[in-house]
PDB file of C-alpha atoms in Angstrom:
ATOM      1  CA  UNK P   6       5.014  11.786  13.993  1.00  0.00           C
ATOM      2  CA  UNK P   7       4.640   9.282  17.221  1.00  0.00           C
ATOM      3  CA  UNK P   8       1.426  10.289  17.510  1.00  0.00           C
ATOM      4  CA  UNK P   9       0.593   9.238  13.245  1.00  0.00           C
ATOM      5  CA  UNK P  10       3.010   6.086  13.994  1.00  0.00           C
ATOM      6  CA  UNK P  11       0.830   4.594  16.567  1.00  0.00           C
ATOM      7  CA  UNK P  12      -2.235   5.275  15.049  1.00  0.00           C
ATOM      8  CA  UNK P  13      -1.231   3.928  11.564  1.00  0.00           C
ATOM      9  CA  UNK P  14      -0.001   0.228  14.224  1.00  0.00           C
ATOM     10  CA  UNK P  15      -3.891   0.677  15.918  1.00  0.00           C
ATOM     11  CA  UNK P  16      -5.335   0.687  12.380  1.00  0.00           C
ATOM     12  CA  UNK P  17      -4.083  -2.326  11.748  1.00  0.00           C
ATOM     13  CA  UNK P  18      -5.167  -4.558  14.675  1.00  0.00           C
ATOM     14  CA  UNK P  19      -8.710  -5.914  13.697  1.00  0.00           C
ATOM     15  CA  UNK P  20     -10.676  -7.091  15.971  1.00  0.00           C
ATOM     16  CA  UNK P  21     -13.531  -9.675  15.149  1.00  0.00           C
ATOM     17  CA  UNK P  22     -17.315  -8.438  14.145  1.00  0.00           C
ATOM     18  CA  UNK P  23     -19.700 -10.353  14.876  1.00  0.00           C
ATOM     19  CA  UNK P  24     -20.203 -14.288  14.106  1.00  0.00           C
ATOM     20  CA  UNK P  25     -16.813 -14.976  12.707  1.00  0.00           C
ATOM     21  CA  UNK P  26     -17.763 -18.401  10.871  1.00  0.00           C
ATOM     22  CA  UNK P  27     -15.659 -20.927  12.648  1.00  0.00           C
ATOM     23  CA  UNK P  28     -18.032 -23.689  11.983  1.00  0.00           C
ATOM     24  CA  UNK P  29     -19.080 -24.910   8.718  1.00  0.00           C
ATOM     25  CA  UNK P  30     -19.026 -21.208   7.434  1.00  0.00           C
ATOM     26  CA  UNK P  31     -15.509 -19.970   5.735  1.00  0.00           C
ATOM     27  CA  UNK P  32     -15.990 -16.606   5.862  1.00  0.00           C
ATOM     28  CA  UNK P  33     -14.361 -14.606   9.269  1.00  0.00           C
ATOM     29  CA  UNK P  34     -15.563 -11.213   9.729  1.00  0.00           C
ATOM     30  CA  UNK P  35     -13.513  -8.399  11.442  1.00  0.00           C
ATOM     31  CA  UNK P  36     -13.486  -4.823  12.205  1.00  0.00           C
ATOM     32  CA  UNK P  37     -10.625  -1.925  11.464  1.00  0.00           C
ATOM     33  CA  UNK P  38     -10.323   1.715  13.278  1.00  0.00           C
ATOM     34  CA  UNK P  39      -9.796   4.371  10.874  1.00  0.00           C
ATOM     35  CA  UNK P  40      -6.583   6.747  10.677  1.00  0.00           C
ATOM     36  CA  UNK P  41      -7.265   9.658  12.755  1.00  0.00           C
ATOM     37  CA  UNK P  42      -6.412  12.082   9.771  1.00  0.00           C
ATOM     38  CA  UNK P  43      -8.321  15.414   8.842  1.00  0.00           C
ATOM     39  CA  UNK P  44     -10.004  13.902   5.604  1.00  0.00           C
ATOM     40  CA  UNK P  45     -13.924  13.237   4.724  1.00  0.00           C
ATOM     41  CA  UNK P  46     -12.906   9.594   3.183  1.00  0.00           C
ATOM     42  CA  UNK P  47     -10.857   7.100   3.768  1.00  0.00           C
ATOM     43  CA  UNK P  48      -6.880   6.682   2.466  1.00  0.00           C
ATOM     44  CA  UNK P  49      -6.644   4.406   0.279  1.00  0.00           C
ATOM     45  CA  UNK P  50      -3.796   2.847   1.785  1.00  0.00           C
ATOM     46  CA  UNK P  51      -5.629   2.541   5.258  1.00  0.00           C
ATOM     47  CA  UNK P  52      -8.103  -0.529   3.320  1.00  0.00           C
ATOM     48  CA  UNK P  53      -5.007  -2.131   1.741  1.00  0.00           C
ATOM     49  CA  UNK P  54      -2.995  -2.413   5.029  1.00  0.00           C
ATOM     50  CA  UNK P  55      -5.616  -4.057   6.626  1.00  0.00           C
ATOM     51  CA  UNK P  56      -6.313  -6.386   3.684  1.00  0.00           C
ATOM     52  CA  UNK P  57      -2.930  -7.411   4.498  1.00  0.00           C
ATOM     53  CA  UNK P  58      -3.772  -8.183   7.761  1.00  0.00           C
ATOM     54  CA  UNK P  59      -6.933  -9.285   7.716  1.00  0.00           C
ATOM     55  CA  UNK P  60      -5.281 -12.392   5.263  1.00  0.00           C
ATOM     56  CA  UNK P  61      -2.438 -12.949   7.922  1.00  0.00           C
ATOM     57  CA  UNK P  62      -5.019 -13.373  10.502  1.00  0.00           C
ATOM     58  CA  UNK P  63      -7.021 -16.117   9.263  1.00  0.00           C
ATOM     59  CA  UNK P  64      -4.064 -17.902   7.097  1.00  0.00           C
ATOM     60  CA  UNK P  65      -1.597 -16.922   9.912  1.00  0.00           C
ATOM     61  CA  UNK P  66       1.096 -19.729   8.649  1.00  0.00           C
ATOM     62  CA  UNK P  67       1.025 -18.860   5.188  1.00  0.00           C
ATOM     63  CA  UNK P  68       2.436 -15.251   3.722  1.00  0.00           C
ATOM     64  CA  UNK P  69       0.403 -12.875   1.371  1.00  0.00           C
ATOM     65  CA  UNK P  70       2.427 -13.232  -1.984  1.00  0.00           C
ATOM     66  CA  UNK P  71       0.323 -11.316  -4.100  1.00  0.00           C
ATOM     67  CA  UNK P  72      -3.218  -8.851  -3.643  1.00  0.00           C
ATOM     68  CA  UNK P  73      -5.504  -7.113  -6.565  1.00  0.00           C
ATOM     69  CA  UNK P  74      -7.788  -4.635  -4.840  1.00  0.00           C
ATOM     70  CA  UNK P  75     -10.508  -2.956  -5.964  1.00  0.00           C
ATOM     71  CA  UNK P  76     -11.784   0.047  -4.832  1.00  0.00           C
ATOM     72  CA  UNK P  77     -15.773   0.427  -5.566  1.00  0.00           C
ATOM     73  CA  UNK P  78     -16.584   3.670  -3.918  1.00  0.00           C
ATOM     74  CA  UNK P  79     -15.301   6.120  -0.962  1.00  0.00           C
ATOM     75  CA  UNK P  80     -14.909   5.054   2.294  1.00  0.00           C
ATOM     76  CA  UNK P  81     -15.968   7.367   4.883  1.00  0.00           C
ATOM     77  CA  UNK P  82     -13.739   8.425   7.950  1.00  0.00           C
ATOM     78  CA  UNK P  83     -17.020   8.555  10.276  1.00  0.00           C
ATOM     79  CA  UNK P  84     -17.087   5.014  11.088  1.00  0.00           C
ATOM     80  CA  UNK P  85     -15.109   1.803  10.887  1.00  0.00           C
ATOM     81  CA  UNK P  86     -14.528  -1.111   8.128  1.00  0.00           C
ATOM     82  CA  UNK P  87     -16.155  -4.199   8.329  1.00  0.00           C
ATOM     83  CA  UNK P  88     -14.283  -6.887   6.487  1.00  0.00           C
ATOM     84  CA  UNK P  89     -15.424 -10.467   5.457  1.00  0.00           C
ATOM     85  CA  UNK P  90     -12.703 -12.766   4.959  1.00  0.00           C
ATOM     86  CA  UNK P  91     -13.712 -15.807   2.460  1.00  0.00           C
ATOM     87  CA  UNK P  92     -11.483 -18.318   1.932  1.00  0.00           C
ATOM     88  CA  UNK P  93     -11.981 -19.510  -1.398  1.00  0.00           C
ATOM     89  CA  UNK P  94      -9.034 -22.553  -1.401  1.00  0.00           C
ATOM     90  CA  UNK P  95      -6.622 -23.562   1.832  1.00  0.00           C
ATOM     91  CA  UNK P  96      -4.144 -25.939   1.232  1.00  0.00           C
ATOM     92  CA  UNK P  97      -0.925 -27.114   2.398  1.00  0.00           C
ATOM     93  CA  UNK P  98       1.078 -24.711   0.421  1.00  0.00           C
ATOM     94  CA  UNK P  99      -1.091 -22.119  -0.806  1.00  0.00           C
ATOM     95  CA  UNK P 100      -4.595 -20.053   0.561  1.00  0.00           C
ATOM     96  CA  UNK P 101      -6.765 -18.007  -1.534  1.00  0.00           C
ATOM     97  CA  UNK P 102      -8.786 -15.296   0.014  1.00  0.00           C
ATOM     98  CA  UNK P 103     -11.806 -13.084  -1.347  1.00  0.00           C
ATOM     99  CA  UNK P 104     -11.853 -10.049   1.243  1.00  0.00           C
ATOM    100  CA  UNK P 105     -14.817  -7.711   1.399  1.00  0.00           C
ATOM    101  CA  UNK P 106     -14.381  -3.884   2.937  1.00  0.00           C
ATOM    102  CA  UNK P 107     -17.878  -2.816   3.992  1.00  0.00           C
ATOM    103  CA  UNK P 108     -19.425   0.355   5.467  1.00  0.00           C
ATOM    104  CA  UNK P 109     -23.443   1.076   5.695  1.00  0.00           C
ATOM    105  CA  UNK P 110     -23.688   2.502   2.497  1.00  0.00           C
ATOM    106  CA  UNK P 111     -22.555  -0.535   0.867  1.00  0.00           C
ATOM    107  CA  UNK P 112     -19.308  -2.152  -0.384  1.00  0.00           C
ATOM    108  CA  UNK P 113     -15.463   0.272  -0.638  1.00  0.00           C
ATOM    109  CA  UNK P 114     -13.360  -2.067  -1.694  1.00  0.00           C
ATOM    110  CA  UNK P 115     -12.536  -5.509  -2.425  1.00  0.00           C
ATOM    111  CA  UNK P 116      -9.269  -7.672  -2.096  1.00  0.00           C
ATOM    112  CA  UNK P 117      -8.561 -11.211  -4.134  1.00  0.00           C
ATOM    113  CA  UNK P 118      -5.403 -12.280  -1.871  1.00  0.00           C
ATOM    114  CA  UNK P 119      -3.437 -15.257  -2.363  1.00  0.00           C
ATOM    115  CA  UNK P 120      -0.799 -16.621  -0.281  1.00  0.00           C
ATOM    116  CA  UNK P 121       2.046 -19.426   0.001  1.00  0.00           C
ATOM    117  CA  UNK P 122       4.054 -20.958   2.980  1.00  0.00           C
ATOM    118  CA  UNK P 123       7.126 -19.758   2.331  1.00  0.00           C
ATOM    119  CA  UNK P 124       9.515 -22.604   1.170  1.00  0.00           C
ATOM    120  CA  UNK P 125      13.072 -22.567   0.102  1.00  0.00           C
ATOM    121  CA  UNK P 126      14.892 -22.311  -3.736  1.00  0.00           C
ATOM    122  CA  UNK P 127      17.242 -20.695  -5.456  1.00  0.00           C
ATOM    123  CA  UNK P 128      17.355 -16.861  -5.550  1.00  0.00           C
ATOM    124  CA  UNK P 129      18.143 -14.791  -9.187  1.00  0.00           C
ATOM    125  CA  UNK P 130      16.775 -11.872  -9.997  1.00  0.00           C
ATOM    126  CA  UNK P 131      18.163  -8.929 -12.929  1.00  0.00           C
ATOM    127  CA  UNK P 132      16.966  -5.272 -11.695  1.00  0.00           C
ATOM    128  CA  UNK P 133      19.040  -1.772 -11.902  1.00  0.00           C
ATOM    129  CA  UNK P 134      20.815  -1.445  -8.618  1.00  0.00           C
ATOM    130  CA  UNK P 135      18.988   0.422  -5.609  1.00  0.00           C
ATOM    131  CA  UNK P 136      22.022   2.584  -5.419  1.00  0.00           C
ATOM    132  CA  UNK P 137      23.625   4.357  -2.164  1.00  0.00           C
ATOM    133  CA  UNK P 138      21.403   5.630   0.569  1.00  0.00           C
ATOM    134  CA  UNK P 139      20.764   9.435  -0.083  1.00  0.00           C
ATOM    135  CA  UNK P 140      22.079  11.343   2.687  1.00  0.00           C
ATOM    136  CA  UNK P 141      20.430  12.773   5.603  1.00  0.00           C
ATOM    137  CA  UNK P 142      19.762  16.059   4.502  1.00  0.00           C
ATOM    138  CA  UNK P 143      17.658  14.306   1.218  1.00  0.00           C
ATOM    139  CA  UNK P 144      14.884  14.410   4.078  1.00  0.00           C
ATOM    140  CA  UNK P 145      11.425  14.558   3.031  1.00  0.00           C
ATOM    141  CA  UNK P 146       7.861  15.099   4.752  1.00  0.00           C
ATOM    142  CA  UNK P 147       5.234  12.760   3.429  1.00  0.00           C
ATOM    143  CA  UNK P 148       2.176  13.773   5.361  1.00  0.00           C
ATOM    144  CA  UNK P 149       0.398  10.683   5.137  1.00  0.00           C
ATOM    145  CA  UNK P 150       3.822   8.601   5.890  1.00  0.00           C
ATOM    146  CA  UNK P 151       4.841   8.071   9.578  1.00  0.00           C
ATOM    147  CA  UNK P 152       8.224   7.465   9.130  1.00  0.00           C
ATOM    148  CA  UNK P 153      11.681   8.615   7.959  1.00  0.00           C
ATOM    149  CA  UNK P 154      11.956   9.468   4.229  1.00  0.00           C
ATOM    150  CA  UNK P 155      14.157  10.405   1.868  1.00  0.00           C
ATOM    151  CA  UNK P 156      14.124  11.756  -1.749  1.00  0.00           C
ATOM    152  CA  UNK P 157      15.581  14.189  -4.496  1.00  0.00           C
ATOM    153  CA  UNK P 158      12.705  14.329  -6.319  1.00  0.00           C
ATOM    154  CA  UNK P 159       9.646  17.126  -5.400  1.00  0.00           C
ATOM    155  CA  UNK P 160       6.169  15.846  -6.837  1.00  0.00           C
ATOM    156  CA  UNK P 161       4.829  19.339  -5.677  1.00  0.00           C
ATOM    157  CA  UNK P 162       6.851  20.714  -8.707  1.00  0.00           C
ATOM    158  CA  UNK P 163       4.740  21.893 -11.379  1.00  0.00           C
ATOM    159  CA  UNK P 164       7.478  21.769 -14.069  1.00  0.00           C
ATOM    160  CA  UNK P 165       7.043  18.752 -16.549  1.00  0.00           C
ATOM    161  CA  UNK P 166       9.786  16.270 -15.777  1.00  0.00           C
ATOM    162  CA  UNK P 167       9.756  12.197 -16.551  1.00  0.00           C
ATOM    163  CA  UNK P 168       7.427  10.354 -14.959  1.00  0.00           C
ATOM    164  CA  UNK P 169       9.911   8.539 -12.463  1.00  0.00           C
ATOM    165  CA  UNK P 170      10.319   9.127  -8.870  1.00  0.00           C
ATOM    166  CA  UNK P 171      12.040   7.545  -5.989  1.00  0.00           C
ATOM    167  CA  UNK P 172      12.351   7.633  -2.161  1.00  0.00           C
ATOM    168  CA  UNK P 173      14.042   5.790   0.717  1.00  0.00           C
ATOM    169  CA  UNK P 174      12.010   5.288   4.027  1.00  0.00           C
ATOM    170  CA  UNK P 175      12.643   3.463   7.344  1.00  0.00           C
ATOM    171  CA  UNK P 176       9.871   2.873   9.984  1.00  0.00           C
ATOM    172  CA  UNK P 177      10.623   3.233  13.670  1.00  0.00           C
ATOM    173  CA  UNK P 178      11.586  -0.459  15.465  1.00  0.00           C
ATOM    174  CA  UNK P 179       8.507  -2.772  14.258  1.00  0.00           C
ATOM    175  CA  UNK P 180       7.443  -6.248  14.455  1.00  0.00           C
ATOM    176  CA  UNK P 181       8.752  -7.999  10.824  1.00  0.00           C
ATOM    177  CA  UNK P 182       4.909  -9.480  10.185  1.00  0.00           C
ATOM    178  CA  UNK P 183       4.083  -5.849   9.673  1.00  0.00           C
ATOM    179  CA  UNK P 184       6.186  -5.200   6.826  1.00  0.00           C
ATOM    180  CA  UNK P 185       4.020  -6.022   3.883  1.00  0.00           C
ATOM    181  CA  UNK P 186       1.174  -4.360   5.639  1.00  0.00           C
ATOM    182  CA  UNK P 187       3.355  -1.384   5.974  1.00  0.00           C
ATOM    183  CA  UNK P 188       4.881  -1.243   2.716  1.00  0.00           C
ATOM    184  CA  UNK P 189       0.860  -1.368   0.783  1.00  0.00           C
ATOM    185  CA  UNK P 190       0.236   1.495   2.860  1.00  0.00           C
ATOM    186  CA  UNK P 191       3.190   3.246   1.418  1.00  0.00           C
ATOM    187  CA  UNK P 192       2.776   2.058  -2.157  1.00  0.00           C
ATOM    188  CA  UNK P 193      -0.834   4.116  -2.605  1.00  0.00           C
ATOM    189  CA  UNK P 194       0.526   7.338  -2.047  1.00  0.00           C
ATOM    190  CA  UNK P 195       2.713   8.740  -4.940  1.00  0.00           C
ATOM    191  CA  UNK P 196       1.806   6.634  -7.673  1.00  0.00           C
ATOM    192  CA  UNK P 197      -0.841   9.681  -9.556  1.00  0.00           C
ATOM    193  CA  UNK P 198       1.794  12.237  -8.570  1.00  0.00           C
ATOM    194  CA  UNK P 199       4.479  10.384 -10.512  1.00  0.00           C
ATOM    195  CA  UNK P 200       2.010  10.158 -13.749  1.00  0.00           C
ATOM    196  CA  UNK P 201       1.492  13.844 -13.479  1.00  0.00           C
ATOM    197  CA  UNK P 202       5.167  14.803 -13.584  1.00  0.00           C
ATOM    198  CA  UNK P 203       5.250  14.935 -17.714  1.00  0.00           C
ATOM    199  CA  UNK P 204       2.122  17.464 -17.188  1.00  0.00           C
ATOM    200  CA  UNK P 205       3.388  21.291 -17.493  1.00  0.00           C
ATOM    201  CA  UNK P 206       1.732  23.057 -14.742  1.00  0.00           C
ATOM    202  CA  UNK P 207       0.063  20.521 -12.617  1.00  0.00           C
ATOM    203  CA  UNK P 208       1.646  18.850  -9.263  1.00  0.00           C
ATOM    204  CA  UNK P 209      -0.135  16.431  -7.091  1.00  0.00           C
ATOM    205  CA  UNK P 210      -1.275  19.508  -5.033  1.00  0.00           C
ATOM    206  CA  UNK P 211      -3.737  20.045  -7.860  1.00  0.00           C
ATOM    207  CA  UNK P 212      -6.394  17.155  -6.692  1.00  0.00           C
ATOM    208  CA  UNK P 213      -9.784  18.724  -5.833  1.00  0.00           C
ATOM    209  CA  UNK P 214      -9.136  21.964  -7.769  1.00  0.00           C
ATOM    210  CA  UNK P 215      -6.933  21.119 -11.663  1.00  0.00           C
ATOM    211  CA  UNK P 216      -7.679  17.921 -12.047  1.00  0.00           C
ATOM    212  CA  UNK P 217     -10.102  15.236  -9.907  1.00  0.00           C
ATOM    213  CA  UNK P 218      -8.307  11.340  -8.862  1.00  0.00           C
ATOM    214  CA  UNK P 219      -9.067   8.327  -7.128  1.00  0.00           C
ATOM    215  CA  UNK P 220      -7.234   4.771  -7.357  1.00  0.00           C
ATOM    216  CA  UNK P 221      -9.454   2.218  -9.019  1.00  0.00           C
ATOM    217  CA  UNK P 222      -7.504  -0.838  -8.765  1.00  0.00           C
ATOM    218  CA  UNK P 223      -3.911  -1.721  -6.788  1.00  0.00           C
ATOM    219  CA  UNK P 224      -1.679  -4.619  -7.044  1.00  0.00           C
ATOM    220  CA  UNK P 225       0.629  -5.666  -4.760  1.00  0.00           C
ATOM    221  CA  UNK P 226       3.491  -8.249  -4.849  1.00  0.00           C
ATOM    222  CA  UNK P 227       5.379  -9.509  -2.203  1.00  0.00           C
ATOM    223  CA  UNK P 228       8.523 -11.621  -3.358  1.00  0.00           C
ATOM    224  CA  UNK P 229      10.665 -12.439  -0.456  1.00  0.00           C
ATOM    225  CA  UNK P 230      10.972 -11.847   3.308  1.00  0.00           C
ATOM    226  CA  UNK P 231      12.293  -8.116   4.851  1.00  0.00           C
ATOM    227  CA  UNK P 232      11.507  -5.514   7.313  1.00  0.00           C
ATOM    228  CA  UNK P 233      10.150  -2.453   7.272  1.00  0.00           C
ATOM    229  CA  UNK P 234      13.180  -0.806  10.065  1.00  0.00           C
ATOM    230  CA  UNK P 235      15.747  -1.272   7.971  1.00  0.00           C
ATOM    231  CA  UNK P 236      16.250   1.191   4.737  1.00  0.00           C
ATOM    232  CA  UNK P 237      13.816   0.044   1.722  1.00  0.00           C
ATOM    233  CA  UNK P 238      14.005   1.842  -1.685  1.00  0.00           C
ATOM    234  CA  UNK P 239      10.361   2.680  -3.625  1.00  0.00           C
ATOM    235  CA  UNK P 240      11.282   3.261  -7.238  1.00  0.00           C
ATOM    236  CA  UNK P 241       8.398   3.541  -9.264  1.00  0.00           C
ATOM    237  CA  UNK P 242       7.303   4.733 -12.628  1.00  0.00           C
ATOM    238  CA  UNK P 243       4.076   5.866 -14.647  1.00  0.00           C
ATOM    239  CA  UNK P 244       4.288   4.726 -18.194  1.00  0.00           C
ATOM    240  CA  UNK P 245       0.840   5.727 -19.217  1.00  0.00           C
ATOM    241  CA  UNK P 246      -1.654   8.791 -18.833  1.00  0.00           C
ATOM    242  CA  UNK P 247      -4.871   8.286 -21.080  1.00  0.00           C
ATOM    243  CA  UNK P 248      -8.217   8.187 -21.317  1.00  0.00           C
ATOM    244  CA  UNK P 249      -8.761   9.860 -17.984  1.00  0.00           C
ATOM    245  CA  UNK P 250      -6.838   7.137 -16.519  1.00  0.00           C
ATOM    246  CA  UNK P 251      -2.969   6.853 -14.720  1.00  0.00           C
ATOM    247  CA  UNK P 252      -1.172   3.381 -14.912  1.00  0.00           C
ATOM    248  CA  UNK P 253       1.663   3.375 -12.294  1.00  0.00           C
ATOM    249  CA  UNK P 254       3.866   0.026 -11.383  1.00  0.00           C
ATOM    250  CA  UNK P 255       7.120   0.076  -9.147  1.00  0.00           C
ATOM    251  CA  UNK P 256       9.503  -2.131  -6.720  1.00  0.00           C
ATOM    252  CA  UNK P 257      10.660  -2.375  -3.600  1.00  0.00           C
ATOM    253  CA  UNK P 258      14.270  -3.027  -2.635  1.00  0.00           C
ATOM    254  CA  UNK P 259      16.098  -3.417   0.548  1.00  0.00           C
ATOM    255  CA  UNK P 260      19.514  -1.707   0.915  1.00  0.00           C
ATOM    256  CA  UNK P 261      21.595  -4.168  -0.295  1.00  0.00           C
ATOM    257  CA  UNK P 262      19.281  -4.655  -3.678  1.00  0.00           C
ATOM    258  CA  UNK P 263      17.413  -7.509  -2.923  1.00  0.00           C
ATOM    259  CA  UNK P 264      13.798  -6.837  -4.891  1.00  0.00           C
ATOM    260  CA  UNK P 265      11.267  -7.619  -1.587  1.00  0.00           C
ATOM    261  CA  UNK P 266       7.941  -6.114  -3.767  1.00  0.00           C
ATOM    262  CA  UNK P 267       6.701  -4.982  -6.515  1.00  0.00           C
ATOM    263  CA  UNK P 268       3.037  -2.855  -7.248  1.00  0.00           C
ATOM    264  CA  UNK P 269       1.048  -1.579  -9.554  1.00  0.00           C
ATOM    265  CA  UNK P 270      -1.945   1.114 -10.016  1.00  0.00           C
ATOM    266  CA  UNK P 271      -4.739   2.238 -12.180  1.00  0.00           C
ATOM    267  CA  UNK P 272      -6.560   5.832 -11.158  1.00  0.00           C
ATOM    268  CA  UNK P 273      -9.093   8.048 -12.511  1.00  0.00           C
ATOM    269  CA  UNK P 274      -7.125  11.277 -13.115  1.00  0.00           C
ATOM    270  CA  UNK P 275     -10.084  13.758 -15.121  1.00  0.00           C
ATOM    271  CA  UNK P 276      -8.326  17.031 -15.991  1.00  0.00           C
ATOM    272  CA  UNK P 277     -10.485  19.976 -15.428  1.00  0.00           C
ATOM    273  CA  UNK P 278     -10.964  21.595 -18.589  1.00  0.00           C
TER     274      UNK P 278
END
């Protein structure tokens, strides 16, 4: 797992590609390593971590509230990203950032960021309570998640259940400018499994052979400060399976129920006959 944890923090330091567009020019290109994982394409969650950070390094002042990616084709795991930051608008309060994820056979993925130096105001929100911590023992492996997690719920089950799931997870000791890069990452990965829950006989162990996915869009929402070393709750839920298509949204909150994030997702999900 130290091994996955470094290379997930090495993904995420881009470096710049070629002329960067410091002049007159507003668009800053920059280059991202890919995971060192034992796939043909790319993880989805890979691109939308480094979105994150590819924002934070040319508005550096200014946080990402919000990001609506698109994802145009597969990335390959044979070479690296090339991403060209635009900025669209950069004011005193708020940025707003067109960010395109390139490879040689064309575009992957696209990013409309915006972002807003955080200011102060009062603080209300109404959402069900995170709950307690699940024990130790409610240990999970994610294989694609470098960090502690825990859960009650098994998306390998092929028994139709509600389409709900929720797990706890705490990163290793990490720099706090990470933790909305960190937390996309996390939000890609269980989003189609949860939709496939109300689905008698079919787990999300089933991609490739009962049924064929890929995320088409992701939202992300980040509300309010946190970290990603202290315990965060991932509650989400999949309202909607149709049309060969999964909806998924869900929320992050800390340990003592502060709501830090929020997401949402829309996947192909075909169903072999």
């Amino acid at each position: 797992m130290a091994d996955s944890w470094s290379d997930l923090l090495n993904s995420l330091e881009l470096r710049p590609s070629g002329a960067d567009g410091q002049d007159a020019s507003p668009t800053t290109r920059l280059e991202g390593r890919n995971l060192d994982l034992e796939y043909h394409r790319l993880f989805g969650g890979q691109l939308l971590g480094q979105f994150v950070e590819a924002a934070r390094s040319v508005c550096p002042e200014k946080s990402v509230k919000s990001m609506h990616s698109v994802f145009s084709k597969e990335g390959r795991a044979d070479g690296p990203v090339h991403y060209e930051v635009t900025r669209q608008h950069e004011g005193r309060s708020f940025a707003s950032l067109l960010i395109t994820a390139r490879q040689p056979h064309g575009v992957i993925a696209s990013a409309a960021v915006s972002m807003h130096l955080p200011e102060g105001g009062p603080e209300l929100q109404d959402i069900t309570d995170s709950g307690p911590l699940l024990p130790d023992d409610s240990r999970v492996d994610f294989s694609l998640i470098p960090w502690e997690v825990r859960s009650v719920g098994d998306l390998n089950r092929t028994a139709a259940s509600a389409p709900h799931f929720e797990f706890w997870m705490r990163t290793p000791p990490v720099d706090a400018q990470l933790a909305p890069a960190l937390t996309a990452y996390a939000t890609d990965l269980n989003v189609i499994g949860t939709a496939l829950l109300p689905l008698e006989g079919y787990s999300q162990t089933g991609n490739g052979t009962a049924f064929n996915s890929a995320v088409t869009t992701h939202t992300v929402w980040f509300h309010q400060p946190f970290r990603t070393d202290e315990w965060l709750l991932v509650r989400q839920h999949s309202p909607l399976l149709a049309g060969s298509r999964s909806f998924g949204r869900g929320d992050v909150l800390t340990e003592d129920n502060r709501l830090v994030a929020s997401f949402a997702q829309e996947a192909l999900v075909r169903i072999k006959a």
